[in-house]
PDB file of C-alpha atoms in Angstrom:
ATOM      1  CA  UNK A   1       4.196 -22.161 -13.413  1.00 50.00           C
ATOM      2  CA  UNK A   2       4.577 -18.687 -14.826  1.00 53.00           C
ATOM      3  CA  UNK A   3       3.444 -15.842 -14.168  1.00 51.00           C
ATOM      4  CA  UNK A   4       1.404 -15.340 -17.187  1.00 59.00           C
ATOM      5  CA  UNK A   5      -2.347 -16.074 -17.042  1.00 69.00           C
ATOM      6  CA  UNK A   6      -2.617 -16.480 -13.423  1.00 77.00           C
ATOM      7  CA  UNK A   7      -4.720 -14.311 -11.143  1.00 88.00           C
ATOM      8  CA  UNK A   8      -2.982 -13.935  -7.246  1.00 91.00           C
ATOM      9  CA  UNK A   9      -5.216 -12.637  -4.385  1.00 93.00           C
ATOM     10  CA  UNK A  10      -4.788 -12.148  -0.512  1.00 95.00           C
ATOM     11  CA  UNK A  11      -6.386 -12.573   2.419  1.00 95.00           C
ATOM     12  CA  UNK A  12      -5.191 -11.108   6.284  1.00 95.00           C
ATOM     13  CA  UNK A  13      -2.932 -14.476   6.155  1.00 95.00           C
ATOM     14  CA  UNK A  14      -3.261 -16.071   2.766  1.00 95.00           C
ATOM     15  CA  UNK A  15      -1.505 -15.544  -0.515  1.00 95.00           C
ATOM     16  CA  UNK A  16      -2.050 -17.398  -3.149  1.00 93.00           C
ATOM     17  CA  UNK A  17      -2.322 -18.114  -6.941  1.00 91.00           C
ATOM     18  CA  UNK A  18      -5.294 -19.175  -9.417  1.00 90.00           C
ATOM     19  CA  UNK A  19      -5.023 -21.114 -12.954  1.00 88.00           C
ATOM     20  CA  UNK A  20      -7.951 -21.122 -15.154  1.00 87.00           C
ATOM     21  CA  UNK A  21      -6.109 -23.875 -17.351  1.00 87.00           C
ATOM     22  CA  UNK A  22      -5.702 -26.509 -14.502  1.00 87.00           C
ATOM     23  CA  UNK A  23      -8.468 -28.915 -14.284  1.00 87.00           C
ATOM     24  CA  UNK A  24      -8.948 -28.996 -10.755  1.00 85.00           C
ATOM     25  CA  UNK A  25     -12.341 -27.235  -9.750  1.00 86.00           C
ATOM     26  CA  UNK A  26     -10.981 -24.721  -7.252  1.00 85.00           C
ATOM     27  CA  UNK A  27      -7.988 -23.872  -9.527  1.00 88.00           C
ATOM     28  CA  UNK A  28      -5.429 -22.914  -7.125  1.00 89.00           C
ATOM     29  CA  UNK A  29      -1.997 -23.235  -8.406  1.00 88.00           C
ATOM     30  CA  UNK A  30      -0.346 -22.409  -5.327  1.00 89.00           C
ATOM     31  CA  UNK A  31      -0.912 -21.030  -2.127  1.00 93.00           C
ATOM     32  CA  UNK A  32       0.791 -19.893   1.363  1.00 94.00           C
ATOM     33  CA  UNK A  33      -1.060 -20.333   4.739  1.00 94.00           C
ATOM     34  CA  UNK A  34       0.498 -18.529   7.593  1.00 94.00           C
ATOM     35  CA  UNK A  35      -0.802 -19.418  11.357  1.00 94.00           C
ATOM     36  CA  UNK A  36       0.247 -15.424  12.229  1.00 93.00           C
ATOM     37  CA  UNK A  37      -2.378 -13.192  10.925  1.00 95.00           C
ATOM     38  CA  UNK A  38      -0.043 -10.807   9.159  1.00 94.00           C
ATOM     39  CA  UNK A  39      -3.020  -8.582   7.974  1.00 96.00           C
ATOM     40  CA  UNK A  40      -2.520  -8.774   4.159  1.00 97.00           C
ATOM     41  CA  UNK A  41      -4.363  -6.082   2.126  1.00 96.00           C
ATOM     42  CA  UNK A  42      -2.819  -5.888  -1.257  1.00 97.00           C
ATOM     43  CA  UNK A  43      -0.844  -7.380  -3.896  1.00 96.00           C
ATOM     44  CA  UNK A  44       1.087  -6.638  -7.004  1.00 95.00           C
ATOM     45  CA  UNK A  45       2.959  -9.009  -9.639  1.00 93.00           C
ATOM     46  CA  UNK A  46       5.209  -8.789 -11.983  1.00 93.00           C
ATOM     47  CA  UNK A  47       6.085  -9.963 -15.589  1.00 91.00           C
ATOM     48  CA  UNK A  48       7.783 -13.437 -13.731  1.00 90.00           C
ATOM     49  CA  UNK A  49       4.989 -13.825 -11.887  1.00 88.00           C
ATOM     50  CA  UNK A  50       6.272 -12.854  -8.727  1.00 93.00           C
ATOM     51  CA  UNK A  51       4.684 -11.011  -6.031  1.00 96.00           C
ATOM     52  CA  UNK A  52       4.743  -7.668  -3.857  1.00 97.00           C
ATOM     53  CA  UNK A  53       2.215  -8.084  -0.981  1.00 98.00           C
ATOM     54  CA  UNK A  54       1.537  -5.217   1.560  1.00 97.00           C
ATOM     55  CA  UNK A  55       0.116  -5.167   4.625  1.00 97.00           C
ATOM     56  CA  UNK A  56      -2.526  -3.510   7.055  1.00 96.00           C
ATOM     57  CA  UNK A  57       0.824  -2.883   9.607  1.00 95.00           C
ATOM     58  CA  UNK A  58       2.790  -1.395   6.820  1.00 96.00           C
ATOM     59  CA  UNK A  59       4.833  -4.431   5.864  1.00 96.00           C
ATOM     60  CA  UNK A  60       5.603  -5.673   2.340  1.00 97.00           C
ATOM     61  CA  UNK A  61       6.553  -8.864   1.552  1.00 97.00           C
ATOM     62  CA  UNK A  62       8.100 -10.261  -1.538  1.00 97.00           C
ATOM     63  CA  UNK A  63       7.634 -13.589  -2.690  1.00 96.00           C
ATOM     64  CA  UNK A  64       8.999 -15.413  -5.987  1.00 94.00           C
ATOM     65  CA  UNK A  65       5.953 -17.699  -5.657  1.00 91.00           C
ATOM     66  CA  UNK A  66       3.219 -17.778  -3.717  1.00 92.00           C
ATOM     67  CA  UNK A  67       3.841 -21.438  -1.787  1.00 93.00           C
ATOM     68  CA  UNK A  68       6.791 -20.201  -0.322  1.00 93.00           C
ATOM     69  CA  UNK A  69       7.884 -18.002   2.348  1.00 93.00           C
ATOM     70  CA  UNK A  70       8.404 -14.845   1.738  1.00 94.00           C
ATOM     71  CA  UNK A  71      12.130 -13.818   0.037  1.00 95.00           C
ATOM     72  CA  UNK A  72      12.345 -10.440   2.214  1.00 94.00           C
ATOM     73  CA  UNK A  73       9.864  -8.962   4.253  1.00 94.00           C
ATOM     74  CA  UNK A  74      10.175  -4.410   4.944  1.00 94.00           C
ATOM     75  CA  UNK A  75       9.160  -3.370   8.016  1.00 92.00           C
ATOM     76  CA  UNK A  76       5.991  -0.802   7.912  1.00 87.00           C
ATOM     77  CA  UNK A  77       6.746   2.702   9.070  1.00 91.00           C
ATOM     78  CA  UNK A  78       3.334   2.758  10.811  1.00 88.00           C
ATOM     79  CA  UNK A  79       0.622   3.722   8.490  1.00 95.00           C
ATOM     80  CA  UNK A  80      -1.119   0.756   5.997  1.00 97.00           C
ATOM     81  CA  UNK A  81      -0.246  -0.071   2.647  1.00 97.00           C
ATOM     82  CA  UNK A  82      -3.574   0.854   0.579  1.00 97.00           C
ATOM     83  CA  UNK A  83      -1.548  -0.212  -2.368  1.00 97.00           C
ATOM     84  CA  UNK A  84       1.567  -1.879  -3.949  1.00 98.00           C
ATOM     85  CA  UNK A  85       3.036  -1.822  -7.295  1.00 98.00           C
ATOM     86  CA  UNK A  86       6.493  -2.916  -8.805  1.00 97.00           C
ATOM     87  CA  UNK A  87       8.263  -2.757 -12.231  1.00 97.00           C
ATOM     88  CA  UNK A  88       7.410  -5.190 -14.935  1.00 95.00           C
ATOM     89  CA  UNK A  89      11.332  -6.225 -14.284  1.00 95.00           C
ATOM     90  CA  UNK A  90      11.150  -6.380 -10.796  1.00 95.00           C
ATOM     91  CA  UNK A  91      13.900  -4.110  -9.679  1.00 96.00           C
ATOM     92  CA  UNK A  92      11.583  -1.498  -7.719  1.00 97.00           C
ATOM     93  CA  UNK A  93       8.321  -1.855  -5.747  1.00 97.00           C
ATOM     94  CA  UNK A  94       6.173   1.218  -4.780  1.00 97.00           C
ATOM     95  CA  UNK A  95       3.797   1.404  -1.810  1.00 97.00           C
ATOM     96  CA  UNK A  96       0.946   3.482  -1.361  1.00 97.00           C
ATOM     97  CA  UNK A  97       0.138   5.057   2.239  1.00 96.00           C
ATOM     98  CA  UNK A  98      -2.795   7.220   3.121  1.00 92.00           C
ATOM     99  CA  UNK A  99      -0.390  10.527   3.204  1.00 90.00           C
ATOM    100  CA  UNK A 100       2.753   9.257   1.567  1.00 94.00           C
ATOM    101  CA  UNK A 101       4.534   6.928  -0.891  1.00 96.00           C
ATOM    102  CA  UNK A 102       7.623   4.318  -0.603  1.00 97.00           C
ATOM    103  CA  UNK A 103       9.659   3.859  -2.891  1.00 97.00           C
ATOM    104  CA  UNK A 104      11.930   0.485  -2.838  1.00 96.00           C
ATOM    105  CA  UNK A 105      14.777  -0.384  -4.962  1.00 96.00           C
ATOM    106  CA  UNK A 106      14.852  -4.354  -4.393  1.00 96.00           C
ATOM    107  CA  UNK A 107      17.483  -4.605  -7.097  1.00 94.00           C
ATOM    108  CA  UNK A 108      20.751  -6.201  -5.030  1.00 91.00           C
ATOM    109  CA  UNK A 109      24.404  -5.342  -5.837  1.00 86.00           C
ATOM    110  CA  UNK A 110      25.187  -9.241  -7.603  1.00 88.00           C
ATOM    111  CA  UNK A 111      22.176  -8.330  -9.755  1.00 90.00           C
ATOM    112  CA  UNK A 112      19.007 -10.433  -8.593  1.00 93.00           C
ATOM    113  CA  UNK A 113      16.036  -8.342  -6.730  1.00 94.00           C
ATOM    114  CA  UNK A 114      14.796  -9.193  -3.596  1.00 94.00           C
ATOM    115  CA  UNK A 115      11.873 -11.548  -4.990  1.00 95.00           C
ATOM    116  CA  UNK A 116      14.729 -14.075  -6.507  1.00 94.00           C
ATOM    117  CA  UNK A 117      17.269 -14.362  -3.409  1.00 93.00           C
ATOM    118  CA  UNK A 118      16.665 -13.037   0.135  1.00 91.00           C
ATOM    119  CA  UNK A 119      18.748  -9.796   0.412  1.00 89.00           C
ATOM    120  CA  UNK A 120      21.722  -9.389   3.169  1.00 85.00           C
ATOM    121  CA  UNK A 121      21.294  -6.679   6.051  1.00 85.00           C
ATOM    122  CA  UNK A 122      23.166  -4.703   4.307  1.00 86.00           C
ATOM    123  CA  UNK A 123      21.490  -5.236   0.891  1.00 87.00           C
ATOM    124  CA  UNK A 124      18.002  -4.252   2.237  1.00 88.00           C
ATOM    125  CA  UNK A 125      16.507  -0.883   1.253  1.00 91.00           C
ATOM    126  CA  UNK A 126      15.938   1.873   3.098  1.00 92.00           C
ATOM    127  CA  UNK A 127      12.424   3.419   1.513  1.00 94.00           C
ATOM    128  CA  UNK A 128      12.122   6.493   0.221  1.00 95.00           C
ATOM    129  CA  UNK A 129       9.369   8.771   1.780  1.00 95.00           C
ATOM    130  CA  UNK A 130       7.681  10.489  -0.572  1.00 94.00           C
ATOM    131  CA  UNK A 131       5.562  13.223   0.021  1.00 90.00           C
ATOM    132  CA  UNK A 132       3.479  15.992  -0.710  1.00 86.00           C
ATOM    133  CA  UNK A 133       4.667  19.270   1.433  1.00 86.00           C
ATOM    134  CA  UNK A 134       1.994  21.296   2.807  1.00 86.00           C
ATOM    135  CA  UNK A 135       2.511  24.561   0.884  1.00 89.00           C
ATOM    136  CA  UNK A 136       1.373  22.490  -1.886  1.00 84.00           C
ATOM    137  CA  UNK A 137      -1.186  20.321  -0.579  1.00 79.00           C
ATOM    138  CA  UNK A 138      -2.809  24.204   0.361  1.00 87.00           C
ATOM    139  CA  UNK A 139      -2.147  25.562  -3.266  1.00 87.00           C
ATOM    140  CA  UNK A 140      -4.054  22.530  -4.454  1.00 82.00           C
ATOM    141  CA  UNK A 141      -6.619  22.518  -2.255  1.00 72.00           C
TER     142      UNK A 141
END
């Protein structure tokens, strides 16, 4: 299955992936069941069909489909993820907090991202926090 035509959705410990071409009537082309509520909230893809999920806790999870276990999971820095976007090639993911933004670059050093191939300690990304400073968030009002 690729990516294209397929609509993916969450809920607090579901991801999954719909089909409007297969027959079946529930048209679910894949799906992942977890038994540990991991408080899913939002979801991205990208042009291979893979996908960014965040969490309610702050996590994000990357997945190269959605019947599998995640490839690598971030830890959340405290606040939720309200939303989560990557690039159409897959190489960064951005995540949207109530005050702030991450910024990941999931792109390893042997060339696959983190949704392909589960990245080494090493490999993982530290976020970058980005945010507005209060000087400005005053000028702006």
């Amino acid at each position: 299955i690729t990516g294209e035509h397929l609509v993916a959705g969450v809920n607090s410990n579901t991801v999954f992936r719909m089909d409007p071409r297969i027959s079946k009537k529930s048209k679910l082309a894949d799906s992942k069941v977890y038994k540990t509520n991991y408080r899913f909230g939002c979801l991205t893809t990208n042009e291979h069909g893979n996908l960014a999920v965040g969490s309610e806790k702050g996590e994000i999870r990357l997945y190269s489909e959605a019947n599998k276990i995640a490839k690598c999971a971030f830890p959340g820095l405290g606040d939720k993820i309200k939303g989560v976007d990557t690039t159409a090639d897959g190489k960064w993911v951005l995540a949207t907090c109530k005050n702030y933004l991450l910024l990941y670059n999931v792109l390893a050093q042997k060339g696959h991202t983190g949704f392909q191939k589960r990245l080494l300690k090493d490999e993982k990304p530290r976020p970058l926090k980005l945010h507005i400073l209060p000087e400005d968030m005053a000028r702006v009002g």
